[in-house]
Amino acid sequence: NGNRYEGEWKNDEKDGQGIYIFADGGRYEGEFKNDLMTGNGKRVYKDGEIYEGNWKDNELDGHGTYIEANGNRYEGEWKNDEFDGHGTYIWVDGTRYEGEWKNDEKDGQGIYIFADGGRYEGEFKNDLMTGNGKRVYKDGEIYEGNWK
């Protein structure tokens, strides 16, 4: 299949430290358990995106940092290859969100800082400002209340 592995083996499975080079040019360097990327490791994808952090059964799981090819980055908690738990996402234009995530969406308490310097602090649901929150606009105007 064109993939290549160099590293430790146990019972004919990748187990321990190793380097896995994918046929597409991507690469993973880190821990394996029962033939799967599990533990701490770094993966460089074929498009230049990079993930460094915890893995479980070939999925991003635990704490880690993901840098997209366009420069956007996420640092925080993962579960089943999705943002899940506390984390910070920073866009290259300066926009930033720090708070709770669930299933790859902003969900729970968080702070969203807009590229223009305005900000929203409060509740998020399904990736949207929903619930109690405070929005401070770049001109200083403030709206505090319930967002829908």
PDB file of C-alpha atoms in Angstrom:
ATOM      1  CA  ASN A   1       0.000   0.000   0.000  1.00  0.00           C
ATOM      2  CA  GLY A   2       3.033   2.284   0.032  1.00  0.00           C
ATOM      3  CA  ASN A   3       2.922   3.047   3.770  1.00  0.00           C
ATOM      4  CA  ARG A   4       6.084   2.406   5.797  1.00  0.00           C
ATOM      5  CA  TYR A   5       6.719   1.862   9.526  1.00  0.00           C
ATOM      6  CA  GLU A   6       9.963   2.019  11.464  1.00  0.00           C
ATOM      7  CA  GLY A   7       9.880   1.372  15.179  1.00  0.00           C
ATOM      8  CA  GLU A   8       9.037  -0.960  18.031  1.00  0.00           C
ATOM      9  CA  TRP A   9       6.888  -4.075  17.666  1.00  0.00           C
ATOM     10  CA  LYS A  10       5.101  -6.361  20.108  1.00  0.00           C
ATOM     11  CA  ASN A  11       3.217  -9.532  19.140  1.00  0.00           C
ATOM     12  CA  ASP A  12       3.534  -8.620  15.455  1.00  0.00           C
ATOM     13  CA  GLU A  13       1.871  -5.201  16.019  1.00  0.00           C
ATOM     14  CA  LYS A  14       3.228  -1.662  16.123  1.00  0.00           C
ATOM     15  CA  ASP A  15       3.722  -1.015  19.849  1.00  0.00           C
ATOM     16  CA  GLY A  16       5.934   1.616  21.507  1.00  0.00           C
ATOM     17  CA  GLN A  17       7.801   4.416  19.734  1.00  0.00           C
ATOM     18  CA  GLY A  18       7.736   4.543  15.974  1.00  0.00           C
ATOM     19  CA  ILE A  19       7.563   6.505  12.744  1.00  0.00           C
ATOM     20  CA  TYR A  20       4.807   5.815  10.226  1.00  0.00           C
ATOM     21  CA  ILE A  21       5.175   7.303   6.764  1.00  0.00           C
ATOM     22  CA  PHE A  22       1.973   7.380   4.727  1.00  0.00           C
ATOM     23  CA  ALA A  23       1.989   6.723   0.987  1.00  0.00           C
ATOM     24  CA  ASP A  24       0.562  10.236   0.407  1.00  0.00           C
ATOM     25  CA  GLY A  25       3.628  11.819   2.033  1.00  0.00           C
ATOM     26  CA  GLY A  26       2.111  12.396   5.464  1.00  0.00           C
ATOM     27  CA  ARG A  27       3.991  11.247   8.542  1.00  0.00           C
ATOM     28  CA  TYR A  28       3.322  10.296  12.178  1.00  0.00           C
ATOM     29  CA  GLU A  29       6.011  10.091  14.814  1.00  0.00           C
ATOM     30  CA  GLY A  30       5.121   8.943  18.305  1.00  0.00           C
ATOM     31  CA  GLU A  31       3.578   6.194  20.368  1.00  0.00           C
ATOM     32  CA  PHE A  32       1.693   3.136  19.161  1.00  0.00           C
ATOM     33  CA  LYS A  33      -0.346   0.572  21.075  1.00  0.00           C
ATOM     34  CA  ASN A  34      -1.968  -2.544  19.595  1.00  0.00           C
ATOM     35  CA  ASP A  35      -1.055  -1.431  16.049  1.00  0.00           C
ATOM     36  CA  LEU A  36      -2.762   1.998  16.481  1.00  0.00           C
ATOM     37  CA  MET A  37      -1.538   5.561  17.071  1.00  0.00           C
ATOM     38  CA  THR A  38      -2.172   5.810  20.815  1.00  0.00           C
ATOM     39  CA  GLY A  39      -0.348   8.063  23.279  1.00  0.00           C
ATOM     40  CA  ASN A  40       1.681  11.151  22.479  1.00  0.00           C
ATOM     41  CA  GLY A  41       2.598  11.867  18.880  1.00  0.00           C
ATOM     42  CA  LYS A  42       2.988  14.326  16.037  1.00  0.00           C
ATOM     43  CA  ARG A  43       1.383  13.991  12.627  1.00  0.00           C
ATOM     44  CA  VAL A  44       2.259  16.083   9.609  1.00  0.00           C
ATOM     45  CA  TYR A  45      -0.415  15.745   6.925  1.00  0.00           C
ATOM     46  CA  LYS A  46       0.244  15.815   3.173  1.00  0.00           C
ATOM     47  CA  ASP A  47      -1.203  19.360   2.903  1.00  0.00           C
ATOM     48  CA  GLY A  48       1.152  20.666   5.606  1.00  0.00           C
ATOM     49  CA  GLU A  49      -1.334  20.660   8.482  1.00  0.00           C
ATOM     50  CA  ILE A  50       0.190  19.539  11.783  1.00  0.00           C
ATOM     51  CA  TYR A  51      -1.242  17.937  14.916  1.00  0.00           C
ATOM     52  CA  GLU A  52       0.854  17.401  18.009  1.00  0.00           C
ATOM     53  CA  GLY A  53      -0.615  15.888  21.149  1.00  0.00           C
ATOM     54  CA  ASN A  54      -2.525  12.900  22.457  1.00  0.00           C
ATOM     55  CA  TRP A  55      -3.992  10.111  20.331  1.00  0.00           C
ATOM     56  CA  LYS A  56      -6.307   7.212  21.091  1.00  0.00           C
ATOM     57  CA  ASP A  57      -6.953   4.411  18.590  1.00  0.00           C
ATOM     58  CA  ASN A  58      -5.810   6.524  15.594  1.00  0.00           C
ATOM     59  CA  GLU A  59      -7.972   9.525  16.628  1.00  0.00           C
ATOM     60  CA  LEU A  60      -7.085  12.894  18.152  1.00  0.00           C
ATOM     61  CA  ASP A  61      -8.075  12.425  21.781  1.00  0.00           C
ATOM     62  CA  GLY A  62      -6.849  14.326  24.856  1.00  0.00           C
ATOM     63  CA  HIS A  63      -4.840  17.549  24.777  1.00  0.00           C
ATOM     64  CA  GLY A  64      -3.237  18.721  21.555  1.00  0.00           C
ATOM     65  CA  THR A  65      -2.483  21.502  19.088  1.00  0.00           C
ATOM     66  CA  TYR A  66      -3.631  21.495  15.463  1.00  0.00           C
ATOM     67  CA  ILE A  67      -2.244  23.986  12.955  1.00  0.00           C
ATOM     68  CA  GLU A  68      -4.146  24.234   9.681  1.00  0.00           C
ATOM     69  CA  ALA A  69      -2.419  24.841   6.344  1.00  0.00           C
ATOM     70  CA  ASN A  70      -3.852  28.406   6.259  1.00  0.00           C
ATOM     71  CA  GLY A  71      -2.333  29.225   9.682  1.00  0.00           C
ATOM     72  CA  ASN A  72      -5.465  28.948  11.833  1.00  0.00           C
ATOM     73  CA  ARG A  73      -4.766  26.968  14.989  1.00  0.00           C
ATOM     74  CA  TYR A  74      -6.572  25.163  17.796  1.00  0.00           C
ATOM     75  CA  GLU A  75      -5.067  24.242  21.128  1.00  0.00           C
ATOM     76  CA  GLY A  76      -7.088  22.316  23.654  1.00  0.00           C
ATOM     77  CA  GLU A  77      -9.029  19.164  24.343  1.00  0.00           C
ATOM     78  CA  TRP A  78     -10.090  16.610  21.724  1.00  0.00           C
ATOM     79  CA  LYS A  79     -12.394  13.610  21.718  1.00  0.00           C
ATOM     80  CA  ASN A  80     -12.923  11.253  18.759  1.00  0.00           C
ATOM     81  CA  ASP A  81     -11.120  13.596  16.313  1.00  0.00           C
ATOM     82  CA  GLU A  82     -13.263  16.626  17.342  1.00  0.00           C
ATOM     83  CA  PHE A  83     -12.797  19.721  19.519  1.00  0.00           C
ATOM     84  CA  ASP A  84     -14.347  18.673  22.820  1.00  0.00           C
ATOM     85  CA  GLY A  85     -13.720  20.305  26.205  1.00  0.00           C
ATOM     86  CA  HIS A  86     -11.806  23.524  26.846  1.00  0.00           C
ATOM     87  CA  GLY A  87      -9.844  24.985  23.968  1.00  0.00           C
ATOM     88  CA  THR A  88      -8.712  28.066  22.074  1.00  0.00           C
ATOM     89  CA  TYR A  89      -9.103  28.593  18.335  1.00  0.00           C
ATOM     90  CA  ILE A  90      -7.170  31.456  16.733  1.00  0.00           C
ATOM     91  CA  TRP A  91      -7.827  32.586  13.163  1.00  0.00           C
ATOM     92  CA  VAL A  92      -5.032  34.236  11.165  1.00  0.00           C
ATOM     93  CA  ASP A  93      -7.036  37.507  10.989  1.00  0.00           C
ATOM     94  CA  GLY A  94      -6.817  37.840  14.795  1.00  0.00           C
ATOM     95  CA  THR A  95     -10.285  36.523  15.606  1.00  0.00           C
ATOM     96  CA  ARG A  96     -10.126  34.250  18.643  1.00  0.00           C
ATOM     97  CA  TYR A  97     -12.420  31.995  20.654  1.00  0.00           C
ATOM     98  CA  GLU A  98     -11.533  30.609  24.052  1.00  0.00           C
ATOM     99  CA  GLY A  99     -13.980  28.418  25.881  1.00  0.00           C
ATOM    100  CA  GLU A 100     -15.929  25.201  25.821  1.00  0.00           C
ATOM    101  CA  TRP A 101     -16.386  22.971  22.770  1.00  0.00           C
ATOM    102  CA  LYS A 102     -18.551  19.949  22.051  1.00  0.00           C
ATOM    103  CA  ASN A 103     -18.523  17.885  18.838  1.00  0.00           C
ATOM    104  CA  ASP A 104     -16.371  20.471  16.998  1.00  0.00           C
ATOM    105  CA  GLU A 105     -18.716  23.373  17.907  1.00  0.00           C
ATOM    106  CA  LYS A 106     -18.563  26.213  20.422  1.00  0.00           C
ATOM    107  CA  ASP A 107     -20.798  24.999  23.253  1.00  0.00           C
ATOM    108  CA  GLY A 108     -20.924  26.325  26.830  1.00  0.00           C
ATOM    109  CA  GLN A 109     -19.145  29.357  28.278  1.00  0.00           C
ATOM    110  CA  GLY A 110     -16.688  31.220  26.112  1.00  0.00           C
ATOM    111  CA  ILE A 111     -15.110  34.468  24.982  1.00  0.00           C
ATOM    112  CA  TYR A 112     -15.117  35.382  21.296  1.00  0.00           C
ATOM    113  CA  ILE A 113     -12.828  38.234  20.289  1.00  0.00           C
ATOM    114  CA  PHE A 114     -13.570  39.688  16.863  1.00  0.00           C
ATOM    115  CA  ALA A 115     -10.806  40.808  14.484  1.00  0.00           C
ATOM    116  CA  ASP A 116     -11.979  44.444  14.931  1.00  0.00           C
ATOM    117  CA  GLY A 117     -11.408  44.254  18.712  1.00  0.00           C
ATOM    118  CA  GLY A 118     -15.030  43.772  19.729  1.00  0.00           C
ATOM    119  CA  ARG A 119     -15.865  40.858  21.977  1.00  0.00           C
ATOM    120  CA  TYR A 120     -18.622  38.615  23.256  1.00  0.00           C
ATOM    121  CA  GLU A 121     -18.500  36.859  26.622  1.00  0.00           C
ATOM    122  CA  GLY A 122     -21.179  34.368  27.495  1.00  0.00           C
ATOM    123  CA  GLU A 123     -22.979  31.248  26.418  1.00  0.00           C
ATOM    124  CA  PHE A 124     -22.677  29.387  23.121  1.00  0.00           C
ATOM    125  CA  LYS A 125     -24.774  26.563  21.702  1.00  0.00           C
ATOM    126  CA  ASN A 126     -24.396  24.776  18.344  1.00  0.00           C
ATOM    127  CA  ASP A 127     -21.485  27.092  17.423  1.00  0.00           C
ATOM    128  CA  LEU A 128     -23.608  30.260  17.953  1.00  0.00           C
ATOM    129  CA  MET A 129     -23.871  32.985  20.613  1.00  0.00           C
ATOM    130  CA  THR A 130     -26.959  31.683  22.416  1.00  0.00           C
ATOM    131  CA  GLY A 131     -28.107  32.402  25.965  1.00  0.00           C
ATOM    132  CA  ASN A 132     -26.849  34.990  28.433  1.00  0.00           C
ATOM    133  CA  GLY A 133     -23.975  37.092  27.229  1.00  0.00           C
ATOM    134  CA  LYS A 134     -22.335  40.469  26.932  1.00  0.00           C
ATOM    135  CA  ARG A 135     -21.280  41.964  23.585  1.00  0.00           C
ATOM    136  CA  VAL A 136     -18.855  44.866  23.599  1.00  0.00           C
ATOM    137  CA  TYR A 137     -18.530  46.542  20.198  1.00  0.00           C
ATOM    138  CA  LYS A 138     -15.315  48.194  18.997  1.00  0.00           C
ATOM    139  CA  ASP A 139     -16.872  51.660  19.486  1.00  0.00           C
ATOM    140  CA  GLY A 140     -17.521  50.837  23.163  1.00  0.00           C
ATOM    141  CA  GLU A 141     -21.258  50.196  22.826  1.00  0.00           C
ATOM    142  CA  ILE A 142     -22.376  47.357  25.101  1.00  0.00           C
ATOM    143  CA  TYR A 143     -25.296  44.972  24.808  1.00  0.00           C
ATOM    144  CA  GLU A 144     -25.940  42.626  27.695  1.00  0.00           C
ATOM    145  CA  GLY A 145     -28.763  40.138  27.693  1.00  0.00           C
ATOM    146  CA  ASN A 146     -30.130  36.976  26.184  1.00  0.00           C
ATOM    147  CA  TRP A 147     -28.956  35.974  22.705  1.00  0.00           C
ATOM    148  CA  LYS A 148     -30.947  33.768  20.346  1.00  0.00           C
TER     149      LYS A 148
END
